[in-house]
mmCIF file of C-alpha atoms and ligand atoms in Angstrom:
data_model
loop_
_atom_site.group_PDB
_atom_site.id
_atom_site.type_symbol
_atom_site.label_atom_id
_atom_site.label_comp_id
_atom_site.label_asym_id
_atom_site.label_seq_id
_atom_site.Cartn_x
_atom_site.Cartn_y
_atom_site.Cartn_z
ATOM 1 C CA MET A 1 -0.062 -0.023 -0.071
ATOM 2 C CA LYS A 2 2.963 2.379 -0.591
ATOM 3 C CA GLY A 3 2.327 3.024 -4.272
ATOM 4 C CA SER A 4 3.433 6.114 -6.151
ATOM 5 C CA GLY A 5 2.256 7.667 -9.360
ATOM 6 C CA LEU A 6 0.239 10.398 -11.054
ATOM 7 C CA TRP A 7 -3.537 10.424 -11.582
ATOM 8 C CA HIS A 8 -5.501 12.904 -13.610
ATOM 9 C CA ALA A 9 -9.133 13.188 -12.634
ATOM 10 C CA GLU A 10 -11.690 14.613 -15.040
ATOM 11 C CA GLN A 11 -13.685 15.830 -12.049
ATOM 12 C CA ALA A 12 -13.055 15.469 -8.359
ATOM 13 C CA TRP A 13 -14.638 16.491 -4.974
ATOM 14 C CA LEU A 14 -12.066 18.498 -2.979
ATOM 15 C CA GLY A 15 -14.722 19.902 -0.568
ATOM 16 C CA HIS A 16 -15.814 21.710 -3.714
ATOM 17 C CA ALA A 17 -16.312 20.771 -7.315
ATOM 18 C CA ALA A 18 -12.937 20.659 -9.280
ATOM 19 C CA ARG A 19 -11.934 19.804 -12.825
ATOM 20 C CA ASN A 20 -8.739 18.439 -14.276
ATOM 21 C CA VAL A 21 -7.262 17.461 -11.038
ATOM 22 C CA LEU A 22 -3.778 16.115 -10.908
ATOM 23 C CA ILE A 23 -3.090 13.937 -7.932
ATOM 24 C CA GLU A 24 0.443 13.124 -7.171
ATOM 25 C CA VAL A 25 1.154 10.224 -4.850
ATOM 26 C CA GLU A 26 4.382 9.227 -3.299
ATOM 27 C CA GLY A 27 4.904 6.288 -0.765
ATOM 28 C CA GLY A 28 1.209 5.708 -0.498
ATOM 29 C CA ARG A 29 0.251 9.303 0.464
ATOM 30 C CA ILE A 30 -0.939 12.263 -1.495
ATOM 31 C CA LYS A 31 1.948 14.614 -2.279
ATOM 32 C CA SER A 32 -0.043 17.312 -4.174
ATOM 33 C CA VAL A 33 -3.490 18.083 -5.564
ATOM 34 C CA ILE A 34 -3.588 20.555 -8.447
ATOM 35 C CA GLU A 35 -6.681 21.759 -10.054
ATOM 36 C CA ASP A 36 -7.132 22.831 -13.626
ATOM 37 C CA ALA A 37 -4.020 20.980 -14.602
ATOM 38 C CA PRO A 38 -3.561 19.561 -18.135
ATOM 39 C CA PRO A 39 -2.915 15.731 -18.079
ATOM 40 C CA PRO A 40 0.867 15.159 -18.106
ATOM 41 C CA PRO A 41 2.224 12.245 -20.025
ATOM 42 C CA GLY A 42 2.281 8.985 -18.098
ATOM 43 C CA ALA A 43 -0.641 10.029 -15.736
ATOM 44 C CA THR A 44 -3.502 7.610 -15.283
ATOM 45 C CA THR A 45 -6.632 9.138 -16.467
ATOM 46 C CA LEU A 46 -9.758 8.920 -14.172
ATOM 47 C CA MET A 47 -12.868 9.555 -16.321
ATOM 48 C CA GLY A 48 -15.946 10.384 -14.216
ATOM 49 C CA TRP A 49 -16.193 11.624 -10.663
ATOM 50 C CA THR A 50 -13.329 10.995 -8.196
ATOM 51 C CA ILE A 51 -13.966 11.195 -4.443
ATOM 52 C CA PRO A 52 -12.089 10.004 -1.291
ATOM 53 C CA GLY A 53 -12.331 6.223 -0.630
ATOM 54 C CA LEU A 54 -15.382 5.225 1.447
ATOM 55 C CA ALA A 55 -15.107 4.111 5.066
ATOM 56 C CA ASN A 56 -17.187 1.059 6.313
ATOM 57 C CA VAL A 57 -16.924 1.717 10.037
ATOM 58 C CA HIS A 58 -18.809 -1.275 11.358
ATOM 59 C CA SER A 59 -18.761 -4.808 9.821
ATOM 60 C CA HIS A 60 -19.110 -8.405 10.832
ATOM 61 C CA ALA A 61 -17.896 -10.100 7.667
ATOM 62 C CA PHE A 62 -19.315 -13.517 8.508
ATOM 63 C CA GLN A 63 -22.808 -12.267 8.876
ATOM 64 C CA HIS A 64 -22.828 -11.785 5.068
ATOM 65 C CA MET A 65 -23.671 -15.526 5.090
ATOM 66 C CA LEU A 66 -27.125 -14.678 6.562
ATOM 67 C CA ARG A 67 -28.022 -12.700 3.445
ATOM 68 C CA GLY A 68 -31.303 -14.139 1.999
ATOM 69 C CA THR A 69 -31.540 -16.792 4.584
ATOM 70 C CA VAL A 70 -33.145 -14.858 7.439
ATOM 71 C CA GLU A 71 -35.674 -13.042 5.376
ATOM 72 C CA SER A 72 -38.315 -15.660 5.205
ATOM 73 C CA GLY A 73 -38.679 -16.448 8.853
ATOM 74 C CA ALA A 74 -40.063 -14.243 11.535
ATOM 75 C CA GLY A 75 -39.359 -12.953 14.933
ATOM 76 C CA ASP A 76 -37.469 -9.980 16.419
ATOM 77 C CA PHE A 77 -33.858 -8.941 16.805
ATOM 78 C CA TRP A 78 -33.225 -11.601 19.352
ATOM 79 C CA ALA A 79 -34.540 -14.342 17.099
ATOM 80 C CA TRP A 80 -32.264 -13.013 14.351
ATOM 81 C CA ARG A 81 -29.422 -13.189 16.893
ATOM 82 C CA ARG A 82 -30.098 -16.918 17.547
ATOM 83 C CA GLU A 83 -29.741 -17.558 13.744
ATOM 84 C CA MET A 84 -26.584 -15.629 13.663
ATOM 85 C CA TYR A 85 -24.980 -17.452 16.576
ATOM 86 C CA ARG A 86 -25.377 -20.649 14.490
ATOM 87 C CA LEU A 87 -22.766 -19.232 12.157
ATOM 88 C CA THR A 88 -20.079 -18.419 14.667
ATOM 89 C CA ASP A 89 -17.851 -21.666 14.460
ATOM 90 C CA TRP A 90 -15.351 -21.408 11.651
ATOM 91 C CA ASP A 91 -11.966 -22.834 10.849
ATOM 92 C CA TRP A 92 -9.151 -20.620 9.646
ATOM 93 C CA ALA A 93 -9.341 -21.588 5.979
ATOM 94 C CA ASP A 94 -13.086 -21.155 5.648
ATOM 95 C CA TYR A 95 -13.101 -17.890 7.478
ATOM 96 C CA TYR A 96 -10.124 -16.550 5.405
ATOM 97 C CA LYS A 97 -11.903 -17.569 2.198
ATOM 98 C CA TYR A 98 -15.291 -16.157 3.082
ATOM 99 C CA SER A 99 -13.842 -12.866 4.474
ATOM 100 C CA ARG A 100 -11.816 -12.467 1.319
ATOM 101 C CA PHE A 101 -14.960 -12.751 -0.758
ATOM 102 C CA VAL A 102 -16.681 -10.245 1.468
ATOM 103 C CA PHE A 103 -13.814 -7.748 1.485
ATOM 104 C CA GLN A 104 -13.652 -7.987 -2.361
ATOM 105 C CA GLU A 105 -17.307 -7.075 -2.587
ATOM 106 C CA MET A 106 -16.515 -4.092 -0.267
ATOM 107 C CA LEU A 107 -13.593 -2.904 -2.390
ATOM 108 C CA ASP A 108 -15.616 -3.197 -5.535
ATOM 109 C CA ALA A 109 -18.219 -0.915 -3.813
ATOM 110 C CA GLY A 110 -15.533 1.688 -3.258
ATOM 111 C CA VAL A 111 -14.786 0.936 0.383
ATOM 112 C CA THR A 112 -11.133 1.421 1.044
ATOM 113 C CA ALA A 113 -11.123 0.849 4.861
ATOM 114 C CA VAL A 114 -13.250 -1.490 6.791
ATOM 115 C CA GLY A 115 -13.685 -1.716 10.609
ATOM 116 C CA GLU A 116 -14.139 -5.345 11.369
ATOM 117 C CA PHE A 117 -15.820 -5.592 14.819
ATOM 118 C CA HIS A 118 -14.505 -8.960 15.756
ATOM 119 C CA TYR A 119 -15.545 -11.233 18.540
ATOM 120 C CA LEU A 120 -15.112 -14.865 17.308
ATOM 121 C CA HIS A 121 -12.372 -15.962 19.596
ATOM 122 C CA ARG A 122 -12.823 -19.667 19.950
ATOM 123 C CA HIS A 123 -9.433 -20.220 18.486
ATOM 124 C CA GLY A 124 -7.596 -17.305 20.019
ATOM 125 C CA ASN A 125 -6.445 -14.920 17.343
ATOM 126 C CA GLU A 126 -6.677 -17.399 14.533
ATOM 127 C CA LEU A 127 -9.878 -15.867 12.883
ATOM 128 C CA GLY A 128 -8.613 -12.247 13.559
ATOM 129 C CA GLU A 129 -5.409 -13.205 11.725
ATOM 130 C CA ALA A 130 -7.518 -14.738 8.903
ATOM 131 C CA LEU A 131 -9.374 -11.333 8.644
ATOM 132 C CA ILE A 132 -6.094 -9.464 8.468
ATOM 133 C CA GLN A 133 -4.665 -11.786 5.755
ATOM 134 C CA ALA A 134 -7.915 -11.605 3.766
ATOM 135 C CA ALA A 135 -7.841 -7.893 3.809
ATOM 136 C CA GLY A 136 -4.185 -7.777 2.726
ATOM 137 C CA GLU A 137 -4.784 -10.123 -0.049
ATOM 138 C CA VAL A 138 -7.594 -8.083 -1.655
ATOM 139 C CA GLY A 139 -5.901 -4.787 -0.815
ATOM 140 C CA ILE A 140 -8.425 -3.118 1.488
ATOM 141 C CA ARG A 141 -7.310 -1.310 4.758
ATOM 142 C CA ILE A 142 -8.571 -3.041 7.882
ATOM 143 C CA THR A 143 -9.066 -1.855 11.420
ATOM 144 C CA LEU A 144 -9.453 -5.013 13.414
ATOM 145 C CA ILE A 145 -11.632 -3.957 16.305
ATOM 146 C CA ASP A 146 -11.122 -6.736 18.696
ATOM 147 C CA ALA A 147 -14.114 -6.993 21.050
ATOM 148 C CA CYS A 148 -14.062 -7.938 24.657
ATOM 149 C CA TYR A 149 -17.117 -10.075 25.499
ATOM 150 C CA LEU A 150 -17.356 -11.663 28.925
ATOM 151 C CA ARG A 151 -20.992 -12.185 30.078
ATOM 152 C CA GLY A 152 -24.394 -12.981 28.750
ATOM 153 C CA GLY A 153 -26.137 -9.983 30.071
ATOM 154 C CA LEU A 154 -26.170 -7.245 32.686
ATOM 155 C CA ASP A 155 -27.757 -9.504 35.235
ATOM 156 C CA ARG A 156 -24.574 -11.572 35.086
ATOM 157 C CA ARG A 157 -26.344 -14.518 33.472
ATOM 158 C CA PRO A 158 -23.884 -17.038 32.234
ATOM 159 C CA LEU A 159 -22.687 -17.043 28.570
ATOM 160 C CA ASN A 160 -24.618 -19.402 26.372
ATOM 161 C CA GLU A 161 -22.644 -21.927 24.239
ATOM 162 C CA ALA A 162 -22.081 -19.539 21.196
ATOM 163 C CA GLN A 163 -21.166 -16.633 23.598
ATOM 164 C CA ARG A 164 -18.634 -18.800 25.409
ATOM 165 C CA SER A 165 -16.625 -18.905 22.185
ATOM 166 C CA PHE A 166 -16.613 -15.081 22.076
ATOM 167 C CA SER A 167 -15.139 -14.829 25.630
ATOM 168 C CA ASP A 168 -11.531 -14.739 26.873
ATOM 169 C CA GLY A 169 -12.731 -15.489 30.405
ATOM 170 C CA ASP A 170 -11.624 -12.209 31.776
ATOM 171 C CA VAL A 171 -10.339 -8.921 30.637
ATOM 172 C CA GLU A 172 -6.708 -9.720 31.504
ATOM 173 C CA HIS A 173 -6.840 -12.644 29.021
ATOM 174 C CA TRP A 174 -8.476 -10.449 26.475
ATOM 175 C CA ALA A 175 -5.635 -7.869 26.707
ATOM 176 C CA LYS A 176 -2.971 -10.484 26.639
ATOM 177 C CA ARG A 177 -4.377 -12.064 23.448
ATOM 178 C CA VAL A 178 -4.939 -8.741 21.734
ATOM 179 C CA ASP A 179 -1.353 -7.708 22.576
ATOM 180 C CA GLN A 180 -0.210 -10.506 20.213
ATOM 181 C CA LEU A 181 -1.753 -8.783 17.324
ATOM 182 C CA LYS A 182 0.309 -6.046 15.757
ATOM 183 C CA ASP A 183 -0.322 -3.003 13.394
ATOM 184 C CA SER A 184 1.248 -3.349 10.041
ATOM 185 C CA GLU A 185 0.900 -1.820 6.627
ATOM 186 C CA GLY A 186 -2.778 -1.272 6.020
ATOM 187 C CA VAL A 187 -3.588 -2.945 9.425
ATOM 188 C CA ARG A 188 -4.638 -1.211 12.679
ATOM 189 C CA ILE A 189 -5.608 -3.104 15.754
ATOM 190 C CA ALA A 190 -8.263 -1.388 17.780
ATOM 191 C CA ALA A 191 -10.425 -2.452 20.805
ATOM 192 C CA ALA A 192 -14.125 -2.726 21.613
ATOM 193 C CA ILE A 193 -16.351 -3.142 24.513
ATOM 194 C CA HIS A 194 -18.830 -5.386 22.877
ATOM 195 C CA SER A 195 -21.727 -3.698 24.644
ATOM 196 C CA VAL A 196 -22.741 -2.773 28.253
ATOM 197 C CA ARG A 197 -24.559 -6.197 28.192
ATOM 198 C CA ALA A 198 -21.435 -8.199 27.537
ATOM 199 C CA VAL A 199 -18.693 -6.334 29.654
ATOM 200 C CA ASP A 200 -18.808 -5.447 33.342
ATOM 201 C CA PRO A 201 -17.829 -1.891 34.424
ATOM 202 C CA LYS A 202 -14.447 -2.894 35.779
ATOM 203 C CA SER A 203 -13.528 -4.635 32.497
ATOM 204 C CA MET A 204 -14.777 -1.904 30.300
ATOM 205 C CA ARG A 205 -12.459 0.509 32.143
ATOM 206 C CA ALA A 206 -9.627 -1.846 31.430
ATOM 207 C CA VAL A 207 -10.538 -2.086 27.667
ATOM 208 C CA ALA A 208 -10.708 1.690 27.467
ATOM 209 C CA GLU A 209 -7.410 2.047 29.226
ATOM 210 C CA TRP A 210 -5.817 -0.440 26.848
ATOM 211 C CA ALA A 211 -7.094 1.467 23.797
ATOM 212 C CA ARG A 212 -5.936 4.721 25.160
ATOM 213 C CA ARG A 213 -2.495 3.398 26.024
ATOM 214 C CA HIS A 214 -2.209 2.173 22.511
ATOM 215 C CA LYS A 215 -3.647 5.383 21.022
ATOM 216 C CA THR A 216 -6.104 3.370 19.006
ATOM 217 C CA PRO A 217 -9.764 3.693 18.377
ATOM 218 C CA LEU A 218 -12.232 2.251 20.873
ATOM 219 C CA HIS A 219 -15.797 1.029 19.735
ATOM 220 C CA ALA A 220 -19.033 -0.219 21.424
ATOM 221 C CA HIS A 221 -22.378 -1.252 20.338
ATOM 222 C CA LEU A 222 -24.840 1.063 22.199
ATOM 223 C CA ALA A 223 -28.653 0.932 22.775
ATOM 224 C CA GLU A 224 -29.600 -0.888 19.572
ATOM 225 C CA GLN A 225 -32.554 -2.422 21.412
ATOM 226 C CA PRO A 226 -34.876 -1.219 24.158
ATOM 227 C CA ALA A 227 -34.222 -4.381 26.239
ATOM 228 C CA GLU A 228 -30.586 -3.255 26.746
ATOM 229 C CA VAL A 229 -31.627 0.104 28.059
ATOM 230 C CA GLU A 230 -34.299 -1.431 30.377
ATOM 231 C CA GLU A 231 -31.888 -4.056 31.787
ATOM 232 C CA CYS A 232 -29.179 -1.351 32.303
ATOM 233 C CA LYS A 233 -31.598 0.860 34.188
ATOM 234 C CA THR A 234 -32.704 -2.041 36.409
ATOM 235 C CA VAL A 235 -29.138 -3.328 37.220
ATOM 236 C CA GLU A 236 -27.088 -0.078 37.131
ATOM 237 C CA GLY A 237 -29.709 2.496 37.781
ATOM 238 C CA CYS A 238 -28.729 4.452 34.583
ATOM 239 C CA THR A 239 -28.895 4.249 30.831
ATOM 240 C CA PRO A 240 -26.092 2.546 28.803
ATOM 241 C CA ALA A 241 -24.772 5.954 27.790
ATOM 242 C CA GLU A 242 -24.768 7.165 31.347
ATOM 243 C CA LEU A 243 -23.003 4.046 32.412
ATOM 244 C CA LEU A 244 -20.267 4.647 29.865
ATOM 245 C CA GLU A 245 -19.944 8.242 31.163
ATOM 246 C CA ARG A 246 -19.810 7.041 34.783
ATOM 247 C CA GLU A 247 -16.986 4.676 33.915
ATOM 248 C CA GLY A 248 -14.970 7.301 32.040
ATOM 249 C CA ILE A 249 -15.372 5.569 28.682
ATOM 250 C CA LEU A 250 -16.769 8.588 26.620
ATOM 251 C CA GLY A 251 -14.382 10.597 24.555
ATOM 252 C CA PRO A 252 -13.569 11.545 20.906
ATOM 253 C CA ASP A 253 -11.759 8.281 20.462
ATOM 254 C CA LEU A 254 -14.956 6.298 21.055
ATOM 255 C CA THR A 255 -17.322 5.189 18.425
ATOM 256 C CA VAL A 256 -20.685 3.973 19.492
ATOM 257 C CA VAL A 257 -22.572 1.815 16.999
ATOM 258 C CA HIS A 258 -26.382 2.281 16.565
ATOM 259 C CA ALA A 259 -27.191 4.766 19.438
ATOM 260 C CA ILE A 260 -30.885 4.239 18.672
ATOM 261 C CA HIS A 261 -32.554 4.323 22.012
ATOM 262 C CA VAL A 262 -30.869 7.273 23.511
ATOM 263 C CA ASP A 263 -32.748 9.984 25.512
ATOM 264 C CA GLU A 264 -32.052 13.715 25.719
ATOM 265 C CA HIS A 265 -29.519 13.404 28.527
ATOM 266 C CA ASP A 266 -27.722 10.494 26.713
ATOM 267 C CA ILE A 267 -27.549 12.831 23.556
ATOM 268 C CA ALA A 268 -26.077 15.631 25.635
ATOM 269 C CA LEU A 269 -23.413 13.385 27.159
ATOM 270 C CA LEU A 270 -22.471 11.763 23.902
ATOM 271 C CA GLY A 271 -22.230 15.195 22.162
ATOM 272 C CA ALA A 272 -20.331 16.838 25.082
ATOM 273 C CA HIS A 273 -17.578 14.197 24.792
ATOM 274 C CA SER A 274 -17.572 14.353 20.869
ATOM 275 C CA VAL A 275 -18.183 10.632 20.678
ATOM 276 C CA ASN A 276 -18.569 9.292 17.145
ATOM 277 C CA VAL A 277 -21.825 7.683 16.257
ATOM 278 C CA CYS A 278 -21.908 5.011 13.605
ATOM 279 C CA ALA A 279 -25.305 4.292 12.049
ATOM 280 C CA CYS A 280 -25.887 1.120 10.140
ATOM 281 C CA PRO A 281 -29.244 1.853 8.458
ATOM 282 C CA THR A 282 -29.503 -1.126 6.059
ATOM 283 C CA SER A 283 -28.841 -3.651 8.819
ATOM 284 C CA GLU A 284 -31.017 -1.709 11.279
ATOM 285 C CA ARG A 285 -33.822 -1.866 8.739
ATOM 286 C CA ASP A 286 -33.336 -5.587 8.269
ATOM 287 C CA LEU A 287 -33.353 -6.317 12.015
ATOM 288 C CA GLY A 288 -36.421 -4.192 12.694
ATOM 289 C CA ASP A 289 -34.443 -1.672 14.748
ATOM 290 C CA ARG A 290 -35.977 1.769 15.129
ATOM 291 C CA VAL A 291 -34.412 4.877 13.777
ATOM 292 C CA GLY A 292 -31.989 6.903 16.071
ATOM 293 C CA PRO A 293 -32.026 10.581 16.696
ATOM 294 C CA LEU A 294 -29.118 11.260 14.451
ATOM 295 C CA ARG A 295 -29.796 14.893 13.739
ATOM 296 C CA GLU A 296 -29.943 15.586 17.432
ATOM 297 C CA LEU A 297 -26.706 13.684 17.984
ATOM 298 C CA ALA A 298 -24.968 15.602 15.230
ATOM 299 C CA ASP A 299 -26.333 18.897 16.714
ATOM 300 C CA ALA A 300 -25.023 17.885 20.143
ATOM 301 C CA GLY A 301 -21.476 17.424 18.789
ATOM 302 C CA CYS A 302 -21.254 13.804 17.593
ATOM 303 C CA PRO A 303 -19.591 13.199 14.279
ATOM 304 C CA LEU A 304 -21.616 10.783 12.290
ATOM 305 C CA ALA A 305 -20.259 7.710 10.367
ATOM 306 C CA VAL A 306 -21.812 4.684 8.684
ATOM 307 C CA GLY A 307 -21.247 0.956 8.428
ATOM 308 C CA SER A 308 -22.624 -2.084 6.739
ATOM 309 C CA ASP A 309 -22.766 -4.171 9.947
ATOM 310 C CA SER A 310 -24.405 -7.455 9.091
ATOM 311 C CA ASN A 311 -23.514 -6.917 5.377
ATOM 312 C CA ALA A 312 -27.116 -7.700 4.312
ATOM 313 C CA VAL A 313 -26.257 -4.847 1.831
ATOM 314 C CA ILE A 314 -22.816 -3.510 0.978
ATOM 315 C CA ASP A 315 -23.233 -0.025 -0.318
ATOM 316 C CA ILE A 316 -21.888 2.840 1.742
ATOM 317 C CA LEU A 317 -23.601 5.523 -0.374
ATOM 318 C CA GLU A 318 -26.840 3.768 0.386
ATOM 319 C CA GLU A 319 -25.975 3.739 4.142
ATOM 320 C CA ALA A 320 -25.275 7.459 3.930
ATOM 321 C CA ARG A 321 -28.583 8.351 2.103
ATOM 322 C CA ALA A 322 -30.523 5.934 4.401
ATOM 323 C CA LEU A 323 -29.122 7.899 7.364
ATOM 324 C CA GLU A 324 -31.215 10.761 6.109
ATOM 325 C CA LEU A 325 -34.084 8.955 4.492
ATOM 326 C CA ASP A 326 -34.911 6.670 7.436
ATOM 327 C CA GLN A 327 -35.158 9.776 9.624
ATOM 328 C CA ARG A 328 -37.547 11.390 7.082
ATOM 329 C CA ARG A 329 -39.988 8.487 7.547
ATOM 330 C CA ALA A 330 -39.494 8.509 11.304
ATOM 331 C CA THR A 331 -39.913 12.225 11.765
ATOM 332 C CA GLY A 332 -42.161 13.404 8.840
ATOM 333 C CA ARG A 333 -39.519 16.034 8.041
ATOM 334 C CA ARG A 334 -37.139 16.320 5.030
ATOM 335 C CA VAL A 335 -33.490 17.273 4.524
ATOM 336 C CA LEU A 336 -32.348 16.866 8.194
ATOM 337 C CA HIS A 337 -28.715 16.550 6.857
ATOM 338 C CA GLN A 338 -27.201 18.231 3.847
ATOM 339 C CA PRO A 339 -25.662 15.961 1.314
ATOM 340 C CA GLU A 340 -22.125 17.290 2.079
ATOM 341 C CA GLU A 341 -22.648 16.157 5.617
ATOM 342 C CA LEU A 342 -23.672 12.672 4.465
ATOM 343 C CA LEU A 343 -20.683 12.452 2.227
ATOM 344 C CA ARG A 344 -18.349 13.370 5.142
ATOM 345 C CA ALA A 345 -19.972 10.632 7.204
ATOM 346 C CA ALA A 346 -19.107 8.100 4.468
ATOM 347 C CA THR A 347 -15.487 9.367 4.198
ATOM 348 C CA GLN A 348 -13.665 11.709 6.510
ATOM 349 C CA ASN A 349 -15.598 10.919 9.742
ATOM 350 C CA GLY A 350 -15.532 7.235 9.058
ATOM 351 C CA MET A 351 -11.825 7.187 8.423
ATOM 352 C CA ARG A 352 -11.163 9.077 11.634
ATOM 353 C CA ALA A 353 -13.356 6.612 13.616
ATOM 354 C CA LEU A 354 -11.177 3.778 12.183
ATOM 355 C CA GLY A 355 -7.937 5.611 12.850
ATOM 356 C CA TRP A 356 -6.740 6.413 9.334
ATOM 357 C CA ASP A 357 -5.547 9.766 7.930
ATOM 358 C CA ALA A 358 -7.816 9.467 4.882
ATOM 359 C CA GLY A 359 -11.075 10.649 3.674
ATOM 360 C CA GLU A 360 -10.099 13.918 1.942
ATOM 361 C CA LEU A 361 -8.182 14.542 -1.265
ATOM 362 C CA LYS A 362 -5.360 16.793 0.009
ATOM 363 C CA ALA A 363 -1.624 16.586 0.488
ATOM 364 C CA GLY A 364 -0.467 14.485 3.282
ATOM 365 C CA MET A 365 -3.405 12.173 3.445
ATOM 366 C CA LEU A 366 -3.315 8.440 2.502
ATOM 367 C CA ALA A 367 -3.851 8.117 -1.235
ATOM 368 C CA ASP A 368 -7.255 6.277 -1.027
ATOM 369 C CA PHE A 369 -9.580 7.490 -3.766
ATOM 370 C CA ILE A 370 -12.461 6.066 -5.876
ATOM 371 C CA THR A 371 -14.047 7.079 -9.207
ATOM 372 C CA LEU A 372 -17.655 6.697 -10.201
ATOM 373 C CA ASP A 373 -19.328 6.854 -13.551
ATOM 374 C CA GLN A 374 -20.497 10.311 -14.437
ATOM 375 C CA PRO A 375 -24.272 10.182 -14.523
ATOM 376 C CA ARG A 376 -25.666 10.025 -17.997
ATOM 377 C CA HIS A 377 -28.970 11.247 -19.282
ATOM 378 C CA THR A 378 -29.444 13.774 -16.486
ATOM 379 C CA ALA A 379 -28.903 17.488 -16.208
ATOM 380 C CA TRP A 380 -25.988 16.919 -13.820
ATOM 381 C CA ARG A 381 -22.700 17.941 -15.421
ATOM 382 C CA GLU A 382 -20.747 18.851 -12.356
ATOM 383 C CA ILE A 383 -19.741 16.660 -9.453
ATOM 384 C CA HIS A 384 -21.822 17.260 -6.326
ATOM 385 C CA PRO A 385 -22.591 15.449 -3.135
ATOM 386 C CA ALA A 386 -26.263 15.737 -3.747
ATOM 387 C CA TYR A 387 -26.085 13.595 -6.807
ATOM 388 C CA LEU A 388 -23.260 11.328 -5.312
ATOM 389 C CA ILE A 389 -25.542 10.535 -2.340
ATOM 390 C CA TYR A 390 -28.989 10.487 -3.911
ATOM 391 C CA GLY A 391 -28.164 9.386 -7.509
ATOM 392 C CA GLN A 392 -25.340 6.918 -7.167
ATOM 393 C CA SER A 393 -24.630 3.534 -5.554
ATOM 394 C CA ALA A 394 -21.876 1.008 -5.139
ATOM 395 C CA CYS A 395 -22.451 -0.357 -8.745
ATOM 396 C CA ASP A 396 -21.372 3.031 -10.115
ATOM 397 C CA VAL A 397 -17.779 2.646 -8.748
ATOM 398 C CA THR A 398 -15.401 2.044 -11.597
ATOM 399 C CA ASN A 399 -11.974 2.545 -10.178
ATOM 400 C CA VAL A 400 -10.464 2.131 -6.709
ATOM 401 C CA VAL A 401 -7.053 3.212 -5.528
ATOM 402 C CA VAL A 402 -5.791 2.336 -2.078
ATOM 403 C CA GLY A 403 -2.468 3.756 -0.805
ATOM 404 C CA GLY A 404 -1.526 4.724 -4.437
ATOM 405 C CA LYS A 405 -2.198 1.254 -5.755
ATOM 406 C CA THR A 406 -5.075 0.530 -8.261
ATOM 407 C CA VAL A 407 -7.023 -2.307 -6.676
ATOM 408 C CA VAL A 408 -10.142 -2.145 -8.774
ATOM 409 C CA SER A 409 -10.422 -1.106 -12.354
ATOM 410 C CA LYS A 410 -13.666 -1.976 -14.152
HETATM 411 ZN ZN1 ZN B 501 -22.467 -4.951 15.150
#
């Protein structure tokens, strides 16, 4: 991922619309970006619309396997979870093969960095290493977000059989195992508190301390279902967001995933600590989750990002527009977020939540950029986030560059 070269983009989004953009890359990073430049000899031409690579902040690669298989039954989120638990026992070779296939689908969709929220620890680091190897093989950046998972619920009920395979027994063993994983080219090791359900307060403090000592992102599922909030209030006397605040977990390095059932006080706390919020609208739809107060969270100070989560759909532009459109149906209002804000969620904010200097086309950033077909048969002639978000999808991606290396060229 330390490629060098020259690219000439017909049109590019630099925070504003630009034409004839010359992007010079050296050692995997953007060295210069020059507008209105003629194409020099030897430059690779990018016809269409070039934008920063997309960030998929929350993925469980293996859940891709549920696609199409859980749509004909019935039940709620917890019934879906029972189905998902049947797919948690993998050996290295199968996991590697399947993850490689899922990551290739992501790369084809313009995702240049994925946050893999990983909790399958039956065989120690074996499956985490399979994810890293699969990502390296296809050429996508990976932040391996290794999740601590220690209990079956806030009431300390024991782990069921599937959950036992997620657990390291205690947080010391979790840290010891994760310490064996190392950052490398295109790979970041990050940490997660799976949820307030699965990790006790003392252990969540230890996970946060580990992440902060390693200066790496910290993630957690938060308030996807009302049952979690109710149980937390009963056992801890506060909401999940308040519990994270009480334990010193909130901060700008934290990304909470979902944040659907949050009240006004939770929103104020998350905003005051600049906590990133990752919405996963296509998965949340699939699971029958409600719609979170994303406008209010953004107003309070939370940067928004998006993820494909269960990978029922892999299309980050769809996630970004769903972030807005789902709220329209939930609130009866329109245009709660401007298209530029949604594009930032899919790029810059997401890359920061995953710990990468990417998501903008400017000197010094990692050279991750993608090109989409220019829309035909419409009045749109100039690149604009409004059309990118509302008019385009994963299938419009024609070229993908990660770290100055072309990894997809259709
Ligand atoms: Zn998840």
